[in-house]
Coordinates of C-alpha atoms in Angstrom, one line a residue:
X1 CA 81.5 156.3 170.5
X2 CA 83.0 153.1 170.4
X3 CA 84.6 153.8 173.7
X4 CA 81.7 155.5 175.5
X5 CA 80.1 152.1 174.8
X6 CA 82.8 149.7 176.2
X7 CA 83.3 151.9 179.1
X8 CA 79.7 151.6 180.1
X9 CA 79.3 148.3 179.2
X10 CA 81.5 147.7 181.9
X11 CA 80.6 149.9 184.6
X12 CA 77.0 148.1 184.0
X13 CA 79.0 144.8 184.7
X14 CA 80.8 146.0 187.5
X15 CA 77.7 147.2 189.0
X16 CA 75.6 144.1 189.0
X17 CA 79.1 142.5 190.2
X18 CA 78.7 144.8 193.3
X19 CA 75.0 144.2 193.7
X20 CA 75.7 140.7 193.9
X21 CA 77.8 141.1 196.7
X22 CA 76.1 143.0 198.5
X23 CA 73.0 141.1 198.5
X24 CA 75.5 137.6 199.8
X25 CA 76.9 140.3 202.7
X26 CA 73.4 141.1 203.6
X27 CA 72.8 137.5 203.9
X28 CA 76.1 136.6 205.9
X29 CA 75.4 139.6 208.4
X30 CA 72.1 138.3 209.0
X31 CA 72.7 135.4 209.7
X32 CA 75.7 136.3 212.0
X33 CA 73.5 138.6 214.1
X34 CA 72.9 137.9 217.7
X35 CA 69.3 137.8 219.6
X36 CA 68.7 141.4 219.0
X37 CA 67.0 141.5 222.5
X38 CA 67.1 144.7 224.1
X39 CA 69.9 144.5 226.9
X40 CA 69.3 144.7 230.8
X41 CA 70.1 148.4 230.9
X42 CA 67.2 149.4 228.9
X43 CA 64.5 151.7 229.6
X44 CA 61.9 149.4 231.1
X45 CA 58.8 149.1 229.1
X46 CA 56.7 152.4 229.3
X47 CA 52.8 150.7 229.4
X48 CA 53.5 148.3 232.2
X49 CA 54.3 151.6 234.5
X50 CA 51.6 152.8 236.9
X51 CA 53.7 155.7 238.2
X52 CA 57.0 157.3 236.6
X53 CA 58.1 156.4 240.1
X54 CA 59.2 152.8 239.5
X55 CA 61.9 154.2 237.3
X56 CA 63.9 155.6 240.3
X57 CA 65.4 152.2 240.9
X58 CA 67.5 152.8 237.9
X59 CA 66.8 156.0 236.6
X60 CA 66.4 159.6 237.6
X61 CA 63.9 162.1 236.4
X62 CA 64.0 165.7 236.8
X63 CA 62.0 168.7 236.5
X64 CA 59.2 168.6 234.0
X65 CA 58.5 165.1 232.9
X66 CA 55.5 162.7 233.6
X67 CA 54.4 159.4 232.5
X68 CA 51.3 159.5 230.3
X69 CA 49.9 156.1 228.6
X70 CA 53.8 154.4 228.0
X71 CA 55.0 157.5 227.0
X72 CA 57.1 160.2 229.0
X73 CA 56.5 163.4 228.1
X74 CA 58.3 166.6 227.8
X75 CA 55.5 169.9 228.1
X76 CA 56.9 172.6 229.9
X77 CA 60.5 173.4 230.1
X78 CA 63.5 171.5 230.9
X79 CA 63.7 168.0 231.7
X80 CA 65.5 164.9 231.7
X81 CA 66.0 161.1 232.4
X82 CA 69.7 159.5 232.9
X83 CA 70.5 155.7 233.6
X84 CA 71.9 155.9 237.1
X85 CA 73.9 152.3 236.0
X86 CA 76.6 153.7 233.2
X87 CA 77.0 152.2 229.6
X88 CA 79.0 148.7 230.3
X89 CA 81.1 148.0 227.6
X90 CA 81.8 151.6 226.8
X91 CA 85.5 150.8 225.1
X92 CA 84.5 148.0 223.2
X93 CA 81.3 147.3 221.6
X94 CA 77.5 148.7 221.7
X95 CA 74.7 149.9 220.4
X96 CA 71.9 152.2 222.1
X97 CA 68.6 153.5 220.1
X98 CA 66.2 156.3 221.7
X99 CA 62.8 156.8 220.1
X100 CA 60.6 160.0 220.2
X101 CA 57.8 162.2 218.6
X102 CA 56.8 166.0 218.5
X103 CA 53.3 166.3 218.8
X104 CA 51.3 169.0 218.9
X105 CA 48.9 170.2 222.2
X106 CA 45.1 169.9 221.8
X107 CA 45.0 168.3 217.9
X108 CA 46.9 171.9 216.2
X109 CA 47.9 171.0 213.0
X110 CA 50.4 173.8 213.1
X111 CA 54.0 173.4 215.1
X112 CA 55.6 176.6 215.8
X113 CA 58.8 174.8 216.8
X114 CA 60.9 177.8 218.9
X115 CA 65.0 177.6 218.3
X116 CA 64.9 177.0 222.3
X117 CA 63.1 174.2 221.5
X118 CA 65.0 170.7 221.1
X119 CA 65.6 167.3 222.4
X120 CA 69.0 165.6 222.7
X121 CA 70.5 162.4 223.5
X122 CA 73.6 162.0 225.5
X123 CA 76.6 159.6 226.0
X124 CA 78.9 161.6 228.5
X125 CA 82.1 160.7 230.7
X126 CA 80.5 161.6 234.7
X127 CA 84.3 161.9 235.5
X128 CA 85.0 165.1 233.3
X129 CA 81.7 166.6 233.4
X130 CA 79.5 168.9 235.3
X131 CA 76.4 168.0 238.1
X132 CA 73.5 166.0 235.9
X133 CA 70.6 167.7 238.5
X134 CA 67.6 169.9 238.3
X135 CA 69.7 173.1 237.7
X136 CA 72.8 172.0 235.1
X137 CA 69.5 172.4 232.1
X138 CA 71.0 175.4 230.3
X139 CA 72.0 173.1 227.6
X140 CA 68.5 171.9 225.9
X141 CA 67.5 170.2 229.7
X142 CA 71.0 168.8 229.7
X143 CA 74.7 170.2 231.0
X144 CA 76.2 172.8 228.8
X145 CA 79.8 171.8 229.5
X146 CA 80.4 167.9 229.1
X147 CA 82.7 165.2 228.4
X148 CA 81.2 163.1 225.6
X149 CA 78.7 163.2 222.7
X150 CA 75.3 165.0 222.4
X151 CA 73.0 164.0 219.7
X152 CA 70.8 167.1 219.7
X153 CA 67.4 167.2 217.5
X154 CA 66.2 170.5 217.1
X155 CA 65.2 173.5 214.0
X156 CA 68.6 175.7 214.6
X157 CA 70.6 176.4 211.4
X158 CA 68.6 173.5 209.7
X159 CA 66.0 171.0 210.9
X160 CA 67.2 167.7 212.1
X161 CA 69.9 166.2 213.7
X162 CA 73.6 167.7 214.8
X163 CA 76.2 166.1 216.5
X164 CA 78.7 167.8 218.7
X165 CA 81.2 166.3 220.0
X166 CA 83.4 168.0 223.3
X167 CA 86.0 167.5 225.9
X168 CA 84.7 169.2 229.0
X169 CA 86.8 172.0 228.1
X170 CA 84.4 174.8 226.9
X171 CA 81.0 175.8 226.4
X172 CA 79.4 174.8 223.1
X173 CA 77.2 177.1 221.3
X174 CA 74.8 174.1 219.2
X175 CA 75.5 175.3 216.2
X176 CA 75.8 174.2 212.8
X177 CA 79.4 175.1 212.5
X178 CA 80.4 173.6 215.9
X179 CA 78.7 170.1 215.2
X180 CA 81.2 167.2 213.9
X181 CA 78.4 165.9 211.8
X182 CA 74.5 166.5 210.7
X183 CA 71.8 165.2 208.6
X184 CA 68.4 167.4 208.3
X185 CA 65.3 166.0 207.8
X186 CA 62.1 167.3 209.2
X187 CA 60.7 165.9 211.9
X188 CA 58.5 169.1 213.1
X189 CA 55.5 167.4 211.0
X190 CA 55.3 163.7 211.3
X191 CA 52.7 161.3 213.5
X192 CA 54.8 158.6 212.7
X193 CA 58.3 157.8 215.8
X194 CA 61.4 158.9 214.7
X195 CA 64.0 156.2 216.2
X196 CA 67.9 157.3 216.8
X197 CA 70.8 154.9 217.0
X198 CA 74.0 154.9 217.7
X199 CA 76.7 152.4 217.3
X200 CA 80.5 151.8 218.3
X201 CA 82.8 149.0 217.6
X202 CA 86.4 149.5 218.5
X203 CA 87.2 146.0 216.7
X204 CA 85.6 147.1 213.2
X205 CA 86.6 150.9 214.1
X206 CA 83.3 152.9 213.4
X207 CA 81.4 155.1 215.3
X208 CA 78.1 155.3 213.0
X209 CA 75.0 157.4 214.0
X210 CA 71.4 156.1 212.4
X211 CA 67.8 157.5 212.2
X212 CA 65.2 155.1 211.0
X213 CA 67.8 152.7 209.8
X214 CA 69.2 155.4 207.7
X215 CA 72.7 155.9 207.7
X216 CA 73.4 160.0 209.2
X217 CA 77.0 159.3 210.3
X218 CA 80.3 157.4 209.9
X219 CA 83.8 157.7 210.6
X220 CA 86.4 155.8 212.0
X221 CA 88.2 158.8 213.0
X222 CA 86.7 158.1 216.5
X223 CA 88.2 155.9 219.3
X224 CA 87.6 155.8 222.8
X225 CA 90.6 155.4 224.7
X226 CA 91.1 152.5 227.3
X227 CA 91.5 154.9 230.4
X228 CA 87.9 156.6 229.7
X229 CA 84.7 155.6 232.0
X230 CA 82.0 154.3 231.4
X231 CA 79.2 156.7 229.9
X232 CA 76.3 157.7 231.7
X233 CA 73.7 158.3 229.0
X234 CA 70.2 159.9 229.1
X235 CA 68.2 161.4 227.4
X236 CA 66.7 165.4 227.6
X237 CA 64.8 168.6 226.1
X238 CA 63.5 171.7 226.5
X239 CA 59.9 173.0 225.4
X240 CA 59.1 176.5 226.1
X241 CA 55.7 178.4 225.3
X242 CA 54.8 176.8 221.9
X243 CA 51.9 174.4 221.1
X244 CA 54.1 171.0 221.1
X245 CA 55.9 168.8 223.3
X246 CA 57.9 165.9 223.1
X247 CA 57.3 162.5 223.2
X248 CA 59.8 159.5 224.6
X249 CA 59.1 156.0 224.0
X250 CA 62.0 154.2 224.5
X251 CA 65.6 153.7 224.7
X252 CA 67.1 150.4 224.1
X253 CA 70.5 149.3 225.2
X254 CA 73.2 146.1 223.4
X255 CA 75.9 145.0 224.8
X256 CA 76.8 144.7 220.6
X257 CA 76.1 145.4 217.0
X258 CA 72.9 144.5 216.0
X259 CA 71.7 143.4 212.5
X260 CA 69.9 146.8 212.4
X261 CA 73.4 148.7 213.5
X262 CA 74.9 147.1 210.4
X263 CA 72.7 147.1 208.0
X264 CA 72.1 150.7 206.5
X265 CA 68.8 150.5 204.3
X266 CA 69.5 154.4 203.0
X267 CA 71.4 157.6 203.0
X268 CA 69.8 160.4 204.7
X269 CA 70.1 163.0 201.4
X270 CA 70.5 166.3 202.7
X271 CA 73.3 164.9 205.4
X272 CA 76.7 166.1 206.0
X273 CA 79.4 164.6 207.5
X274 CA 82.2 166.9 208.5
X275 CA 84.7 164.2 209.8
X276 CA 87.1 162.9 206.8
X277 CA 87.6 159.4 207.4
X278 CA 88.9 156.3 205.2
X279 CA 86.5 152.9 205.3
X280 CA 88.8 150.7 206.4
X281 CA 88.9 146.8 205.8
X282 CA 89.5 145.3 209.7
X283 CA 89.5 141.3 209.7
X284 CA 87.8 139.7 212.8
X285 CA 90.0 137.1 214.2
X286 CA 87.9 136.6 217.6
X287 CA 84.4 136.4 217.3
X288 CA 83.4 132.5 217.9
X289 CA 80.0 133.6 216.6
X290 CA 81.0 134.1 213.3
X291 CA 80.0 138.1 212.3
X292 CA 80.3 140.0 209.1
X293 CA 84.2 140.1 209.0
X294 CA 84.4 143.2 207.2
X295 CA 83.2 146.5 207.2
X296 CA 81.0 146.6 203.6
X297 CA 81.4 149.2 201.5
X298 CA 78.3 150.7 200.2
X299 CA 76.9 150.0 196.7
X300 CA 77.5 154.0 195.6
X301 CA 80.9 153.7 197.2
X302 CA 82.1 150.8 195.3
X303 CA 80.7 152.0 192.4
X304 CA 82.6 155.2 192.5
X305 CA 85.4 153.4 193.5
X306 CA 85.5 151.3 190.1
X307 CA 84.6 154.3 188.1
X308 CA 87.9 155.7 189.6
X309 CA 89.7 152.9 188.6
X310 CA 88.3 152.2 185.1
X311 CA 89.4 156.1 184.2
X312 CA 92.6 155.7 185.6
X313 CA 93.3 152.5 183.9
X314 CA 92.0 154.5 180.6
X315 CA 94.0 157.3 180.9
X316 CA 97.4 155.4 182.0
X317 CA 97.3 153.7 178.9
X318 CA 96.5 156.3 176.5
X319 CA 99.1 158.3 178.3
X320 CA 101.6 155.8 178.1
X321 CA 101.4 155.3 174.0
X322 CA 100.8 158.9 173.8
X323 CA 104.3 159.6 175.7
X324 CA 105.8 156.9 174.1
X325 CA 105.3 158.2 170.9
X326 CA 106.6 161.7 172.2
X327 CA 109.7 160.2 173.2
X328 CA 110.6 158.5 169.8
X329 CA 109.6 162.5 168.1
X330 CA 112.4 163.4 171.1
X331 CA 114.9 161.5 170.5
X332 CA 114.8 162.3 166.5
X333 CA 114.8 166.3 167.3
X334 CA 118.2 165.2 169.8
X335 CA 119.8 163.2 167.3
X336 CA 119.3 166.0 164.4
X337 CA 120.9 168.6 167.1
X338 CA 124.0 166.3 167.9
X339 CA 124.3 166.3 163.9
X340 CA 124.5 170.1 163.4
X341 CA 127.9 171.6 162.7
X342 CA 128.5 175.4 163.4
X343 CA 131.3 177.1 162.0
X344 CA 132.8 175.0 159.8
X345 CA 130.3 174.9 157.1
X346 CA 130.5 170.9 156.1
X347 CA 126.6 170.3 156.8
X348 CA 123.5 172.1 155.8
X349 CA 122.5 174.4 159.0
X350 CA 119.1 175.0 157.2
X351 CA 118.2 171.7 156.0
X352 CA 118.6 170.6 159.8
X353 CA 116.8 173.7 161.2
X354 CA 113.7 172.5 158.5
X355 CA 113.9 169.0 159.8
X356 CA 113.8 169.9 163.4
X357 CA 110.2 172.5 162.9
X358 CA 108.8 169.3 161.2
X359 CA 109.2 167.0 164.1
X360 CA 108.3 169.6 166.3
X361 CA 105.2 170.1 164.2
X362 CA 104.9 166.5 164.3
X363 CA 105.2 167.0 167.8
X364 CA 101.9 169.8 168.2
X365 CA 99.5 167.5 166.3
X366 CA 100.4 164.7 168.2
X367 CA 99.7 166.7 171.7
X368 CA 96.5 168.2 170.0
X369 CA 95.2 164.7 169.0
X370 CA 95.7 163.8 172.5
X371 CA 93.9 166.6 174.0
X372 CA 90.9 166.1 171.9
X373 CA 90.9 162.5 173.1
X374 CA 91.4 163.2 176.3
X375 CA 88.7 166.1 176.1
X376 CA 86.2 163.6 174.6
X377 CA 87.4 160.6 177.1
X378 CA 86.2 163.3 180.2
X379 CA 82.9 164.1 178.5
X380 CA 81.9 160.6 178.2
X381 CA 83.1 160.0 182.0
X382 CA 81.4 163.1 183.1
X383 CA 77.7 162.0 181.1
X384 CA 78.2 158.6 182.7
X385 CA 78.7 160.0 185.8
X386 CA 75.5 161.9 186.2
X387 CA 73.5 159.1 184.6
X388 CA 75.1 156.9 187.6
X389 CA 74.2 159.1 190.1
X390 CA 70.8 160.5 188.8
X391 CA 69.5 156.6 188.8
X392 CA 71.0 156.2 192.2
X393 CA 69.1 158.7 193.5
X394 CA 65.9 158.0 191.9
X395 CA 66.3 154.3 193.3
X396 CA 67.6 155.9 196.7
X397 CA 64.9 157.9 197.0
X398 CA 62.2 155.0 195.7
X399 CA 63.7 152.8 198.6
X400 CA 63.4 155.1 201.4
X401 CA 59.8 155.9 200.5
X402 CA 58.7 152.4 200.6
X403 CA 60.8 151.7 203.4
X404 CA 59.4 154.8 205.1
X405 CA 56.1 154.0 204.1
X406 CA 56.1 149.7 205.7
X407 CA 57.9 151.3 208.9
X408 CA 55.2 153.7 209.2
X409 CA 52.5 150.7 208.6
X410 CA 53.9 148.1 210.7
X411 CA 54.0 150.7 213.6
X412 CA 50.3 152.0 213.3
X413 CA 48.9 148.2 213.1
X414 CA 51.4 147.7 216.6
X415 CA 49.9 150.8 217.9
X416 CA 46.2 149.6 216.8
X417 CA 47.1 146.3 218.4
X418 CA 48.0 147.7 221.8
X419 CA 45.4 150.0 222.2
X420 CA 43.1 146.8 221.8
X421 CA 45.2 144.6 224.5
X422 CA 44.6 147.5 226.6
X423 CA 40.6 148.0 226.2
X424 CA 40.6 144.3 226.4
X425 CA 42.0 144.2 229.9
X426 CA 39.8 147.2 230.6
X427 CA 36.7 145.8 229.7
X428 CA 38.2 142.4 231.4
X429 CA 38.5 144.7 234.5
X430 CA 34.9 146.2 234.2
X431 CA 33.0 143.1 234.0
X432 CA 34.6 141.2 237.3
X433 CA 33.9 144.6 239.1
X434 CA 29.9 144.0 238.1
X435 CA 30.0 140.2 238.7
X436 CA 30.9 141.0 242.1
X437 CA 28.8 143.4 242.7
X438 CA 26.3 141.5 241.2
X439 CA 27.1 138.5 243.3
X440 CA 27.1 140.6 246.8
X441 CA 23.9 142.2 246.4
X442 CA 21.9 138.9 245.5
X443 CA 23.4 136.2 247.5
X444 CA 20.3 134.3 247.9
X445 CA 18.6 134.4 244.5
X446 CA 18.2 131.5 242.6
X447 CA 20.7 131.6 239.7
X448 CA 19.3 132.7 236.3
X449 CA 20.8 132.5 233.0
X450 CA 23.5 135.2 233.3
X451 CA 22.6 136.5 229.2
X452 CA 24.8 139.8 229.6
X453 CA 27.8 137.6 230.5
X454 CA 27.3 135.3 227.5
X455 CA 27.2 138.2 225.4
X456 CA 30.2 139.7 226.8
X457 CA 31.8 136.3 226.4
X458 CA 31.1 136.6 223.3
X459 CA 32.2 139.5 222.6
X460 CA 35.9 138.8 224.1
X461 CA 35.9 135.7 221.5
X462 CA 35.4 137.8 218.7
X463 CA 38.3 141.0 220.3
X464 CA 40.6 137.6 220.9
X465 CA 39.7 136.2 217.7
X466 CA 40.5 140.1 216.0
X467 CA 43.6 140.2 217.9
X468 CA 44.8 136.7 216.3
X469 CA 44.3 138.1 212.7
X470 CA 45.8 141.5 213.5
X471 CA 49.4 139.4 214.6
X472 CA 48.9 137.1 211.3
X473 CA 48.9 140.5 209.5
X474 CA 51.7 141.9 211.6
X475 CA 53.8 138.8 211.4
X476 CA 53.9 138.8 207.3
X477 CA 54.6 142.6 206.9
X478 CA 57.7 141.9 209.3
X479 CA 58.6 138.8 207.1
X480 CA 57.9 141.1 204.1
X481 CA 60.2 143.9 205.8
X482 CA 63.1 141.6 206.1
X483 CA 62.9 141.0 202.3
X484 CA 62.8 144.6 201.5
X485 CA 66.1 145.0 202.9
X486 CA 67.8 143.2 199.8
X487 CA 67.1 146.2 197.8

């Protein structure tokens, strides 16, 4: 008992010890991070677009896509958009993120959401890998034999997200067992974005795989060799006769990690990753800017980590007196041997003999008072260790749904906001229309009071005046957002 309590008295210590550092990282990478400013190379924004058209300058589209309302939309079949300029800065440092939604047609509730059904994101080498056109779509509206990553998002096997991984040598399958990494989580019934992002930094070696700022993937197992191309990335899916479709909103490009890249706010539960890698301390000697110079462990990482060490530490030193105090027994049952005479009958054989079952007697309690210590020693470890991990996971799991649930908020009330910009300028729109019609139909009329334009004045004070209060609103839940990330 007494030692069940000094053991977790200081695991609790070492656990606020770990808190407390990660709470000063947080701070540091913060504020190391660059202008998060989506790079150049980024889709352009989606609601200034009149016709999917103006993407072709530096993008292609194929087969069935449109532009609907700053969205592009997947509906029938294959199709696809690809970044005709490639990823700069493939073999050092940079960070992409593609959002999207499945919505249902014509307001059903209900998503039958086919196997063939899926949308993927793709990072390939155009060297090593098949024609990106209207007919290579066999592979979820993408190429089935590549050279590169595909981040595919569908309901085979298990609902979420799988990551294969291939050469340009074969035909994958998509599935499960053929994927380097997965996480599932359903996004078959959500009104709310789902946002994907990957990351690569050869300097901190990791190549990590995010979805809404949760951590899916990590290793540092991959590297991307010097002699490899640029990637051509884009993204595609495949809808066939069921009552959704897919929704694109955006992919960002960085030319970097951004504060979002290295800051994981959660665990995706149910994920798996199937590459065994080591986290790796890397200092950063060349950065002027100052980053995070080292790849943080995760609070449940270090955790374990100590909790490894305190029972090693525990057991090393109960094995060391224990052993100890087997060697003195040992060296008393040698000593009693070496003073045994045969044959010529000047000692006592079976004195020795009775001296020699006591110390090995001595010998069996000793191990058997060990084993009930070490017995008790790995219960105590063992009910630590699933009290550890059970209020991890209800404080995981509290996290994500509050984190879940100001995401979710901050987009509606940026959703809400543009849909007013946009009936602002319509209504804008509508009312010079009728002034000039007004003013061409009655050029010779004595001016009146114009009362229908006061009132519309009016009522663009009050929309302007709403829209003021709506970024107040939206300005403090960001400021409350970056808070939230301390926990």
């Amino acid at each position: 008992m007494l030692f069940r309590n000094v053991f977790s008295s200081a695991a609790i210590f070492f656990i606020a010890q770990h808190i407390n550092a990660d709470i000063i990282d947080h701070k540091k990478d913060n504020q190391a991070s660059p202008a998060d400013t989506p790079g150049h190379m980024s889709l352009p924004g989606l609601f200034e677009l009149e016709s999917i058209d103006e993407l072709k300058l530096n993008w292609e589209t194929y087969n069935g896509i449109r532009l609907d309302t700053g969205r592009l939309l997947f509906e029938n079949g294959p199709g696809s958009v690809w970044s005709t300029p490639q990823l700069a800065n493939t073999r050092d440092e940079w960070t992409i993120e593609t959002t999207f939604r499945l919505t249902p047609k014509n307001g059903d509730s209900n998503i039958h959401h086919d196997q063939s059904n899926g949308l993927a994101f793709w990072l390939i080498n155009p060297s090593n890998t098949g024609p990106i056109d209207d007919r290579n779509v066999n592979n979820y509206g993408g190429p089935s034999q590549f050279d590169g990553f595909q981040f595919l998002m569908n309901n085979k096997d298990e609902t979420g997200l799988k990551i294969f991984a291939n050469d340009g040598s074969k035909v994958l399958l998509n599935s499960l067992s053929d994927s380097i990494g997965n996480c599932g989580f359903n996004f078959l019934q959500s009104d709310i974005p789902y946002s994907i992002r990957v990351s690569y930094s050869k300097q901190r070696n990791w190549f990590k795989v995010q979805v809404d700022n949760n951590l899916c993937f990590k290793t540092n197992a991959i590297v991307l060799p010097d002699e490899i191309d640029d990637f051509k990335f884009g993204v595609s899916a495949n809808i066939g006769d069921t009552s959704e479709f897919f929704e694109l909103f955006g992919i960002n490009v960085w030319s970097h990690l951004t504060s979002d890249a290295i800051d994981d706010h959660g665990l995706i539960n149910s994920g798996q990753v199937k590459v065994d890698a080591d986290t790796v301390v890397v200092k950063d000697k060349s950065d002027n800017f100052v980053p995070p110079s080292y790849i943080r462990e995760s609070l449940m990482e270090r955790t374990r980590r100590q909790q490894e060490e305190i029972a090693k530490q525990q057991s090393n030193g109960l094995s060391n007196d224990g052993l100890k105090e087997i060697s003195q027994k040992l060296a008393q049952v040698e000593q009693s041997i070496n003073n045994i005479k045969f044959g010529d009958g000047s000692s006592a054989p079976s004195y020795d003999i009775k001296v020699l079952e006591t110390y090995i007697q001595d010998i069996k309690n000793v191990q058997s008072q060990q084993s009930q210590i070490l017995s008790d020693l790995q219960q105590s470890y063992t009910d630590f260790k699933s009290t550890i991990t059970q209020q991890y996971s209800q404080m995981l799991s509290a996290v994500s749904k509050l984190n879940e649930k100001v995401i979710g908020e901050v987009r509606e009330h940026q959703f809400s906001m543009e849909e007013v910009g946009k009936k602002v300028d319509l209504l804008m729109a509508n009312h010079k229309e009728i002034s000039h019609q007004y003013q061409n139909q009655q050029p010779l009329q004595i001016p009146k009071t114009d009362y229908p334009g006061t009132i519309v004045k009016w009522i663009l004070i009050i929309i302007f005046a709403s829209i003021l209060v709506l970024t107040l609103v939206i300005y403090r839940l960001r400021h409350d957002i970056k808070h939230s990330k301390l926990l």
